[in-house]
Coordinates of C-alpha atoms in Angstrom, one line a residue:
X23 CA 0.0 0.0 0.0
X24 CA 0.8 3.5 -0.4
X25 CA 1.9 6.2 2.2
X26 CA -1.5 8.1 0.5
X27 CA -3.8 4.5 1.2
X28 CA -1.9 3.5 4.7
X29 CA -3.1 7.1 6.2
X30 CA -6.6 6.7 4.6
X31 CA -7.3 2.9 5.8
X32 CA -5.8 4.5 9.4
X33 CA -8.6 7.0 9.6
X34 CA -11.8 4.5 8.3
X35 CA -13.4 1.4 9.2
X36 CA -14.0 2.8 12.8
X37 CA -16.3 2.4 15.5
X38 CA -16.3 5.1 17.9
X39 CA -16.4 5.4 21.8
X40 CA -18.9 4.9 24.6
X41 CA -21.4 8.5 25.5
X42 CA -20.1 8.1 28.8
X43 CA -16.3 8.2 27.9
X44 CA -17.1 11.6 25.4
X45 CA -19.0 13.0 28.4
X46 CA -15.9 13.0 30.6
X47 CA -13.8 14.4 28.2
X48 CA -15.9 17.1 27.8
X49 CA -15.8 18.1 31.9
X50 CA -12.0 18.4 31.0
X51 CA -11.9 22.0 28.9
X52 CA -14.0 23.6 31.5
X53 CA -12.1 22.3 34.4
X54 CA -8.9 23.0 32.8
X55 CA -10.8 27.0 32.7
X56 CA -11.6 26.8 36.2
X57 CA -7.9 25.9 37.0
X58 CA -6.7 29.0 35.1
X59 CA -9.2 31.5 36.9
X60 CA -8.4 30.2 40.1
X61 CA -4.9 30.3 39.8
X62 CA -5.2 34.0 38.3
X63 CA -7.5 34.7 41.6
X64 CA -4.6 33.2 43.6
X65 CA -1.6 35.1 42.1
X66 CA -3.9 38.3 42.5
X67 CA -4.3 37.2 46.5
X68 CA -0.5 37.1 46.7
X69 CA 1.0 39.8 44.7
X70 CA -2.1 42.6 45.0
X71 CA -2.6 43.1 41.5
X72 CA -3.2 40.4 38.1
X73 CA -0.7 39.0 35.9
X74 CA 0.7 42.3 34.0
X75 CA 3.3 40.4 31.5
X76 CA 2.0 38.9 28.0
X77 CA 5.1 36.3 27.9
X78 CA 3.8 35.2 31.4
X79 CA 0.2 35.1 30.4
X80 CA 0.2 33.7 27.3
X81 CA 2.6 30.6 28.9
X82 CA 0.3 29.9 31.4
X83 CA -2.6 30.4 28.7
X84 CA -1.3 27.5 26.5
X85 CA 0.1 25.3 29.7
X86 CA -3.1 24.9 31.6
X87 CA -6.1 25.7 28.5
X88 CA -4.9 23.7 25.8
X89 CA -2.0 21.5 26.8
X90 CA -3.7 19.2 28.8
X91 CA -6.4 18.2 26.3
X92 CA -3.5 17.1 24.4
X93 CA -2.2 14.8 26.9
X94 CA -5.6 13.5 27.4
X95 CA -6.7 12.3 23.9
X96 CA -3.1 11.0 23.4
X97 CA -1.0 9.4 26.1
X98 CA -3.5 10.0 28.9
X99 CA -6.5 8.6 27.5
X100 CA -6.4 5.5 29.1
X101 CA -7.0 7.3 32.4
X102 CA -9.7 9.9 30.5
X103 CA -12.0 8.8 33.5
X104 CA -9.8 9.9 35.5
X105 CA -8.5 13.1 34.6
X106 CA -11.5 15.5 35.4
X107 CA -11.4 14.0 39.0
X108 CA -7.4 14.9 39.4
X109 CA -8.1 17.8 37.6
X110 CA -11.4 19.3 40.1
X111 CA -9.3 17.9 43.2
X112 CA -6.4 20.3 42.1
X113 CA -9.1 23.3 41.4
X114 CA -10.5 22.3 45.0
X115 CA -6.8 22.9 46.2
X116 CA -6.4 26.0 44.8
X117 CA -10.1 27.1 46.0
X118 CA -9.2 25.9 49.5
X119 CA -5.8 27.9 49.8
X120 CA -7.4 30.9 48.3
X121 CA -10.7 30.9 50.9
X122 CA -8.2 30.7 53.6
X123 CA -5.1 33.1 52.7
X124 CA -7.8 36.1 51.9
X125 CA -7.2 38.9 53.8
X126 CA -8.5 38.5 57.2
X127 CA -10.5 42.1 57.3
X128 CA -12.3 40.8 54.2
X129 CA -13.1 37.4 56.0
X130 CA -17.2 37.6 55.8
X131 CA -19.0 34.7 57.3
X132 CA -19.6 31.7 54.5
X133 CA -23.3 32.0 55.0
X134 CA -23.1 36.0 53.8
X135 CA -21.0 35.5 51.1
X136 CA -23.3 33.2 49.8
X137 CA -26.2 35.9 50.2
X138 CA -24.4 38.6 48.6
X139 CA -22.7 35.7 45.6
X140 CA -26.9 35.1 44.5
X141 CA -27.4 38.7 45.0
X142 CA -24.9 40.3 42.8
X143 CA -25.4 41.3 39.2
X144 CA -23.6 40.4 36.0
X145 CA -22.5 42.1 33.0
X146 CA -26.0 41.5 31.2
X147 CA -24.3 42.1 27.5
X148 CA -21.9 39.5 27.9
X149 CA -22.0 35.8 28.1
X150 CA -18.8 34.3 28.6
X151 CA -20.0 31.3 28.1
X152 CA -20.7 31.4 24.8
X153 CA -17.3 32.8 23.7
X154 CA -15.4 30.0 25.7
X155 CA -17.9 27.1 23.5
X156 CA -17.1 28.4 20.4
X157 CA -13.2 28.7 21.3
X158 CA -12.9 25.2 22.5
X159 CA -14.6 23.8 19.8
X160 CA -12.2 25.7 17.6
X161 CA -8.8 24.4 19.9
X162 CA -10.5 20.8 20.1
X163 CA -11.0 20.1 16.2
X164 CA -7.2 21.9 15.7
X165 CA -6.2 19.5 18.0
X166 CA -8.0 16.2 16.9
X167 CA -7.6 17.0 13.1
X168 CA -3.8 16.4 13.4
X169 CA -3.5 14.1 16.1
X170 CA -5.5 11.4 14.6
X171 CA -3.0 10.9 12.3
X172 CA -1.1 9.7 14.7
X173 CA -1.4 6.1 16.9
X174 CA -0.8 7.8 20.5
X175 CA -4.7 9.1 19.1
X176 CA -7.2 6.1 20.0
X177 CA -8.9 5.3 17.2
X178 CA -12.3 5.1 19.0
X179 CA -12.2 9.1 19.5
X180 CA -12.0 9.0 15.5
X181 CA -15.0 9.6 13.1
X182 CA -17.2 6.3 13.1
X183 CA -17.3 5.1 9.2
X184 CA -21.5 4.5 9.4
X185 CA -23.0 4.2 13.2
X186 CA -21.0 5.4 16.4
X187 CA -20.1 8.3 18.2
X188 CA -16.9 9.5 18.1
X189 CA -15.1 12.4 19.4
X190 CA -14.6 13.4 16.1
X191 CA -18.1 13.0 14.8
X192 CA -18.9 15.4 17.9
X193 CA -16.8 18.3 17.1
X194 CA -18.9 18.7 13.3
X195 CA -21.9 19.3 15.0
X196 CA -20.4 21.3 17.5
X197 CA -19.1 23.7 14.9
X198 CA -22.6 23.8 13.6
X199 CA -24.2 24.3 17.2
X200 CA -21.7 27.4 18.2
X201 CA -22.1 28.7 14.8
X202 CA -25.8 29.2 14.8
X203 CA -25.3 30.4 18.9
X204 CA -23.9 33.9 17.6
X205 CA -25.6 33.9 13.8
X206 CA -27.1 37.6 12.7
X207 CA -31.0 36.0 13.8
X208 CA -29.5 35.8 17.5
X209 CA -27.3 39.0 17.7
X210 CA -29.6 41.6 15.8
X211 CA -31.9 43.2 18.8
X212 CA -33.4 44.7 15.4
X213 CA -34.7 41.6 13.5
X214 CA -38.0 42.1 14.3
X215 CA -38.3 45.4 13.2
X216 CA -36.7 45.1 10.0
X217 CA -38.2 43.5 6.8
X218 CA -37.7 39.5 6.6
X219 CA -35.8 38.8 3.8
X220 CA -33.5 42.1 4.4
X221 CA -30.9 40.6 6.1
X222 CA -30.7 37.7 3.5
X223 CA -28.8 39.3 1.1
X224 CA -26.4 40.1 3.5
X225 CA -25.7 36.2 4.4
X226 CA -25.2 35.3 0.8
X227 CA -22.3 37.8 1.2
X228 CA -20.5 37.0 4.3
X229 CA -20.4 33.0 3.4
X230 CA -18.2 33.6 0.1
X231 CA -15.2 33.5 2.4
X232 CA -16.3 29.5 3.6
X233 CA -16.9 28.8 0.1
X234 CA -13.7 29.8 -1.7
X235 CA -12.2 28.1 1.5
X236 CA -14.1 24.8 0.7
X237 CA -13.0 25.5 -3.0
X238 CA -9.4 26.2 -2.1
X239 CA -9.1 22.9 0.5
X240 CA -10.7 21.0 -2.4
X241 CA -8.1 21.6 -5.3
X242 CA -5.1 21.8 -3.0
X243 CA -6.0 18.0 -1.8
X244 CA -6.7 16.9 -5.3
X245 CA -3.7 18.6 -6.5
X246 CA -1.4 17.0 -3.9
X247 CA -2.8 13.6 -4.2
X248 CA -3.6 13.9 0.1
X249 CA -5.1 11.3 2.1
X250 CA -8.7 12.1 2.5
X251 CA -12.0 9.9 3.7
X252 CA -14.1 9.9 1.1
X253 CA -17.3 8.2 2.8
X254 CA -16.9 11.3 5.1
X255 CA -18.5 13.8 2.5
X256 CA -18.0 12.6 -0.8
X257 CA -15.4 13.1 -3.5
X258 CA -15.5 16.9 -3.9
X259 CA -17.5 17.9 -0.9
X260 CA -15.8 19.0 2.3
X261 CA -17.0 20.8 5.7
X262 CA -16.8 24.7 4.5
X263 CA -19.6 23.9 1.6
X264 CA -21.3 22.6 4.7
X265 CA -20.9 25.1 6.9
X266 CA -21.8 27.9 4.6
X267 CA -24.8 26.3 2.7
X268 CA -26.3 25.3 6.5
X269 CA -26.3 29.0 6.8
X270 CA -27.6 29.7 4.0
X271 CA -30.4 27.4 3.9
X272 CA -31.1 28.8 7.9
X273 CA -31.4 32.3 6.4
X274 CA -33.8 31.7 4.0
X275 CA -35.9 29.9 6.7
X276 CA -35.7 32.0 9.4
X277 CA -36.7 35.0 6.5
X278 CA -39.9 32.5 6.1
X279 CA -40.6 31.3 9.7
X280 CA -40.4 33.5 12.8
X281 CA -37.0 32.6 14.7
X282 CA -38.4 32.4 17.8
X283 CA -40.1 29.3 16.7
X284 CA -36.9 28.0 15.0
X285 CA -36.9 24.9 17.3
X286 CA -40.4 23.6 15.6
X287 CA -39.0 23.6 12.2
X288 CA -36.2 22.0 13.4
X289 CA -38.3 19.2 15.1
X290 CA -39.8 19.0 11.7
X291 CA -37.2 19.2 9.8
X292 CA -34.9 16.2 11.6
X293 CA -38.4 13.4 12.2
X294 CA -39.3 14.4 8.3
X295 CA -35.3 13.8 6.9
X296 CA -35.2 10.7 9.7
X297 CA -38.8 8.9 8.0
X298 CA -37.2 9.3 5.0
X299 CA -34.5 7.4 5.6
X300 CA -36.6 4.7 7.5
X301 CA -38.8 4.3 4.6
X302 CA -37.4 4.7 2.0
X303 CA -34.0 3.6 -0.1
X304 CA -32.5 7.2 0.6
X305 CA -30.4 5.7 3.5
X306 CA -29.4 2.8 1.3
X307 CA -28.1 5.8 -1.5
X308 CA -26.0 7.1 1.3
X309 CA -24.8 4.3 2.7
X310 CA -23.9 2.6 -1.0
X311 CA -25.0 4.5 -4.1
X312 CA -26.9 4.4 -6.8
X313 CA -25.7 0.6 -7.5
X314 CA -25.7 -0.8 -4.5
X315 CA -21.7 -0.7 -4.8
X316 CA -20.5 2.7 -3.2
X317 CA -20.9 4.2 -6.9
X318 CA -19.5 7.7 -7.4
X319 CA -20.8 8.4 -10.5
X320 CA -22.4 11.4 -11.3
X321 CA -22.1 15.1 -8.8
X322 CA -25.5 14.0 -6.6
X323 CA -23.9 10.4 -6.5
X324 CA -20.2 11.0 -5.8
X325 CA -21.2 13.7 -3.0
X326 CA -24.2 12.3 -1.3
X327 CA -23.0 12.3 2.1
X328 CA -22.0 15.6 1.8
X329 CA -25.3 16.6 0.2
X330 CA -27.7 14.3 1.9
X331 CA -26.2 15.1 5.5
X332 CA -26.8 19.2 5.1
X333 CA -30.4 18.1 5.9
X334 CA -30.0 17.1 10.1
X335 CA -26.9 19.4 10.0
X336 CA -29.8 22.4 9.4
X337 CA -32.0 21.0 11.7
X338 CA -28.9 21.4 14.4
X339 CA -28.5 24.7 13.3
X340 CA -31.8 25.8 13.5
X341 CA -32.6 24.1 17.0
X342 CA -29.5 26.2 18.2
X343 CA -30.9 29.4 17.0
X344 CA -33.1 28.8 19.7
X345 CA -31.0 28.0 22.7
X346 CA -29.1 31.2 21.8
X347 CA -32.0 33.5 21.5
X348 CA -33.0 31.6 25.1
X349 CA -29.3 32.5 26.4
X350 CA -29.4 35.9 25.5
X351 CA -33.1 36.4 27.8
X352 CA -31.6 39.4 29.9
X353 CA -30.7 37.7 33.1
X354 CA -28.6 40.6 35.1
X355 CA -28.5 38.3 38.6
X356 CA -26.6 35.2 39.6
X357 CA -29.9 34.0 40.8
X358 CA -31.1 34.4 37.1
X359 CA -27.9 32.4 35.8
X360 CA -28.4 29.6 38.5
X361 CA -32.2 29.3 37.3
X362 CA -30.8 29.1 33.8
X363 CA -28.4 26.4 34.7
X364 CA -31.2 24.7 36.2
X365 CA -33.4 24.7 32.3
X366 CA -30.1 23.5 31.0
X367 CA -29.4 20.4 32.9
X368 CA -32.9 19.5 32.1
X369 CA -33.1 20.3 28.7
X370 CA -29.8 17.8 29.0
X371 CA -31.2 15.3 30.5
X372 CA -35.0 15.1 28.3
X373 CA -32.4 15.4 25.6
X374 CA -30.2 12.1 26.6
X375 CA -33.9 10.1 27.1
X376 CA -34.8 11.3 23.8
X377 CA -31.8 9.6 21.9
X378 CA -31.9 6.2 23.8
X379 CA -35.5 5.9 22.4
X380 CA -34.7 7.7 18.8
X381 CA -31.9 4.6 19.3
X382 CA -34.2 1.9 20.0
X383 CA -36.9 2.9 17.7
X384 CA -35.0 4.0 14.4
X385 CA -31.5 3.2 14.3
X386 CA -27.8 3.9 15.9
X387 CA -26.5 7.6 16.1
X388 CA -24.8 8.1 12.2
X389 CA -22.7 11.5 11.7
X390 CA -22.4 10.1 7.7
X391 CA -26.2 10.7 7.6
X392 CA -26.9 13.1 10.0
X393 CA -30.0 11.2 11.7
X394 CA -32.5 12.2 14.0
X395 CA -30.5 9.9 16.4
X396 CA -27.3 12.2 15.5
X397 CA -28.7 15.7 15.9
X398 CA -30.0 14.3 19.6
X399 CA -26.8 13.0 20.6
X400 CA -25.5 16.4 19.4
X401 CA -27.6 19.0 20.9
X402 CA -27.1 16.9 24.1
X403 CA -23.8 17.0 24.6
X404 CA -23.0 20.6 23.3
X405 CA -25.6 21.7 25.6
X406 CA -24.0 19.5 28.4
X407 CA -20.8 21.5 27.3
X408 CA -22.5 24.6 27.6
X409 CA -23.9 24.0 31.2
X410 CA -20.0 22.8 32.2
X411 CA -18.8 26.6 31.3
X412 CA -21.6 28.4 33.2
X413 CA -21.3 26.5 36.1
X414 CA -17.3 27.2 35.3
X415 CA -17.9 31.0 35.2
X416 CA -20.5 31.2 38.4
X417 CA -17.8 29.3 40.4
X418 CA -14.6 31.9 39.3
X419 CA -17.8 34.7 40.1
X420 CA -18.2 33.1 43.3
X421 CA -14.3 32.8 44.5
X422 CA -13.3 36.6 43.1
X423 CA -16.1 37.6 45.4
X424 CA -13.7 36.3 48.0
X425 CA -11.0 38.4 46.9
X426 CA -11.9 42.2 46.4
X427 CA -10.1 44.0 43.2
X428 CA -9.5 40.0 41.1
X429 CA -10.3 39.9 37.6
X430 CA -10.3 36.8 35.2
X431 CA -9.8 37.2 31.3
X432 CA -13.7 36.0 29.3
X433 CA -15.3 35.4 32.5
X434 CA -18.3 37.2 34.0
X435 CA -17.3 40.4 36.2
X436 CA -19.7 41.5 38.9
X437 CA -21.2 45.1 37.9
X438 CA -23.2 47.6 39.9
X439 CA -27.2 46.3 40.2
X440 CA -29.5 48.7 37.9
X441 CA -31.1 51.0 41.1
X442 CA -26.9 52.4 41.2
X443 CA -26.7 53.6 37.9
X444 CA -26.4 57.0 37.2
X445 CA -29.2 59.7 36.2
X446 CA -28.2 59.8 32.5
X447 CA -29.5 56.0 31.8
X448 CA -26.0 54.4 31.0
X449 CA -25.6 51.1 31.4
X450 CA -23.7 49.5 35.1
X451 CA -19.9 49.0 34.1
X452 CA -18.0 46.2 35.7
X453 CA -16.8 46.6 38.8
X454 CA -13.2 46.7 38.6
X455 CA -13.1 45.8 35.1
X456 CA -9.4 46.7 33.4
X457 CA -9.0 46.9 29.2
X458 CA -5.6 45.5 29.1
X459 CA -6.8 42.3 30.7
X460 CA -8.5 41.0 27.2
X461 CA -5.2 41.0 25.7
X462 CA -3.5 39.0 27.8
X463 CA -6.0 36.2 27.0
X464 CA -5.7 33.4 24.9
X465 CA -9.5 32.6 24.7
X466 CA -10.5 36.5 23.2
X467 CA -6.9 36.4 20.9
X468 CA -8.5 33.0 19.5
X469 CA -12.4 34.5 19.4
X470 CA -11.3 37.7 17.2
X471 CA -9.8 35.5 14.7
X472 CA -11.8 32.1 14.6
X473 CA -12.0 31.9 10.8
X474 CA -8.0 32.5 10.2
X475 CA -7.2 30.0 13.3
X476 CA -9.3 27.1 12.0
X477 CA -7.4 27.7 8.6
X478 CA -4.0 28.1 9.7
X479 CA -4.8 24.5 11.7
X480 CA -5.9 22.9 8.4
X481 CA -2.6 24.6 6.7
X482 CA -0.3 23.6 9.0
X483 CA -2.1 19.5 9.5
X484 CA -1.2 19.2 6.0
X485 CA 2.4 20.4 6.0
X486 CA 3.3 17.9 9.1
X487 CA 1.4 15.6 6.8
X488 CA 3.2 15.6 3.9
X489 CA 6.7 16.1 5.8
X490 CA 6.3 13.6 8.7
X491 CA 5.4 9.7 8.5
X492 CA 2.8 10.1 11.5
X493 CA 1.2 6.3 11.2
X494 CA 5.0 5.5 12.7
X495 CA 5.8 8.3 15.1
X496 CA 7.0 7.5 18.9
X497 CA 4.6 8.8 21.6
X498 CA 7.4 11.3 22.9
X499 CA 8.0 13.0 19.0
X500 CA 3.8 12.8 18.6
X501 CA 3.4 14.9 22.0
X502 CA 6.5 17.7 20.5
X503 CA 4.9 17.9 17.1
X504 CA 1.5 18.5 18.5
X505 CA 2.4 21.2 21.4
X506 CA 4.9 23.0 18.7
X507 CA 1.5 22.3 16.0
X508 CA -1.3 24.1 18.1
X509 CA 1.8 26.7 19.9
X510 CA 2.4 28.1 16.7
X511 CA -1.2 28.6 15.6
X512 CA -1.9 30.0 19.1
X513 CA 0.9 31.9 19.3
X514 CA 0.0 33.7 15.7
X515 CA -3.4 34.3 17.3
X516 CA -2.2 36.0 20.2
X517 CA 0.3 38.4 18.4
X518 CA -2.8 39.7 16.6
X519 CA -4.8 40.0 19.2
X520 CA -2.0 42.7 21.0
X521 CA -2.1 44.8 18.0
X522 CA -5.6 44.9 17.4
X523 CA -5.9 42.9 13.9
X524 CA -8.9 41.3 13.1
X525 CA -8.8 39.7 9.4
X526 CA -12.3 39.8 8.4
X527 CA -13.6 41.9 5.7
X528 CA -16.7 40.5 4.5

């Protein structure tokens, strides 16, 4: 076999892992966020003021955010169950040392720091939570999309070839979920007041850049004869004509259809796609083509997975619209957020009932089809996800309340309640809030340039590709290629962020 065959039979044929193993890897980005407040909190407790150095910041950044979700779906995964109990024993550590070092004139009874933690307000135009989703989902596929190509990467985590879940087969509908969490339908306070289809023409603009990105990934692999998998999306397809026809096709229906009733079409949308596919031989086209014998002839034919699959993909999308419209209900108190948190885990859990019975009655969770079963399994864990980073950023809102004067980069800062402000009508500002903190942040350097980030990671998978064997690398040479891999790319990221650069123009 060929270098060019070896790397594609390493990537297909596969299974994926158990819900319960994908669950615990997904406590390990929050906790790994809660470790970096609280060690923030702590350095503030000691030294009187944050962490004032970039070089400093950006170390400890990389060290405690992103490294250790290397380690864990490499070397470490055989302990993955494991690691988010070391990892909340050593936040429990920190929190311990830092509740009894505070200052001893701030020391307020337990009892009435509780009281005044449910009592205090939050920035109500910021949600930290969904900044911190859509960056991990970002660092997460980086990661993955180079690492599977290496053994030290189990091959359960990797996309499943028809039925499974793997961690892989997560992070496409994650993309889509955190996506659709911040699309124009979410964000414009004006929707309703403008006409429908006015905003439309405006989407068909800003998705050229996914397209000639889909167009440009399509003829550089072709060109370079690269491995690909082509019972992922087809021959020609790939996940930037994805992305940007899912939003697309949202536009138009949320131009049609009110969005706040974007969770009913995408009910519709998913059972309707999900009966076809039980009834009829559209799953065995998928699954096999035309022929019967994986037949690529013809566009429809050679891309069907691609094309087929943009059908429970939109329902994700649309169902997402939703929770983000829901999110962005102006909740100003930390009794508001802990209601909130409350709907989640609920919605999480009538969520994870829902796919063991779309399971028993239709068939196994398929990311190659995009079943009713997969956009379940989807919206449950991303919103599990979701929950994880809320709870995250009450906790670090909870523990600077301990310490007077603390910030934390992308996390929730406690502003004056609305009867404080002042005559002229403008809005609370954060408490203690300084500028210079959001660039000394990996999380906002990586969230102004999302677009350029997941490029650069596709850019630079391909280059170790083509200059490194990775099916025969040893575990020590895997573990320095990747932390040098996603170093770079956040080190790139950073730099921009400190002088300001954002490259979008569309």
């Amino acid at each position: 076999m060929s270098q060019k065959q070896l790397k594609e039979a390493f990537i297909s044929n596969l299974n994926g892992t158990s819900l319960l193993e994908i669950s615990a890897g997904l406590s390990l980005a929050p906790l790994c966020l809660l470790c970096r407040g609280l060690l923030l909190i702590l350095y503030c407790l000691h030294h009187g003021k944050p962490v004032s150095s970039r070089k400093y910041s950006l170390l400890l950044d990389f060290l405690v955010l992103v490294s250790p979700l290397l380690f864990s779906c490499t070397v470490l995964s055989p302990i993955i169950f494991f690691m988010p109990v070391i990892l909340a024993a050593f936040c429990a550590g920190i929190f311990s040392k830092i509740y009894s070092q505070r200052k001893r004139e701030a020391r307020a009874p337990f009892g009435h720091i509780v009281k005044e933690f449910q009592k205090a307000y939050l920035d109500p135009e910021y949600i930290p939570a969904i900044t911190v989703f859509r960056v991990y989902v970002n660092v997460l596929t980086s990661i993955s999309i180079l690492a599977v190509d290496f053994p030290q990467y189990p091959r359960r985590y990797a996309k499943a070839e028809t039925y499974g879940t793997g961690v892989m087969d997560l992070g496409v509908g994650a993309f889509i979920f955190g996506n659709a969490l911040v699309c124009p339908e979410v964000r414009q306070k004006s929707y309703m007041t403008q006409p429908r289809f006015s905003s439309l023409a405006r989407q068909v603009f800003s998705v050229w850049p996914l397209i000639s990105l889909g167009v440009g990934r399509l003829l550089s692999v072709k060109s370079i004869e690269y491995h690909e998998h082509t019972s992922e999306y087809g021959v020609h397809w790939n996940f930037f004509f994805t992305l940007a026809f899912v939003r697309l096709a949202a536009s138009l229906l949320l131009a049609i259809f009110s969005k706040h009733k974007s969770w009913l079409v995408a009910l519709a949308l998913a059972v309707l796609y999900q009966l076809l596919l039980s009834t009829t031989s559209l799953k065995a086209f998928i699954l096999h083509g035309s022929d019967g014998r994986d037949s690529r002839l013809g566009f429809l034919d050679a891309n069907r997975e691609g094309l087929l699959s943009l059908l429970g993909y939109l329902a994700i999308y649309l169902a997402s619209v939703q929770v983000g419209l829901w999110l962005q209900q102006r909740r100003a108190s930390v009794r508001g957020w802990l209601e909130a948190l409350r709907g989640l885990a609920l919605a999480v859990l009538v969520l994870f009932v829902l796919l063991q019975l779309c399971q028993a009655c239709t068939e196994p969770v398929s990311r190659r089809v995009a079943n009713l079963p997969f956009c379940t399994w989807v919206l449950a864990h991303c919103l599990l996800l979701l929950s994880f980073f809320v709870l995250t950023d009450l906790t670090l809102v909870f523990t600077k309340l301990l310490v007077k004067g603390c910030s934390v980069p992308c996390c929730w800062e406690v502003v004056q309640p609305p009867g404080s402000r002042k005559k002229h009508g403008m809005e609370a500002v954060p408490v203690g809030r300084e500028d210079k903190l959001a660039q000394l942040c990996l999380i906002s350097a990586i969230n102004k340039n999302q677009l350029l980030f997941f490029l650069l990671a596709n850019v630079m998978t391909g280059a170790v590709n083509i200059l490194i064997d990775t099916i025969h690398s040893k575990a020590a040479f895997t573990l320095c290629i990747l932390h040098l891999y996603m170093f770079l790319n956040c080190l790139i990221m950073y730099i921009l962020q400190a002088r300001n650069i954002v490259l979008k123009f569309w």
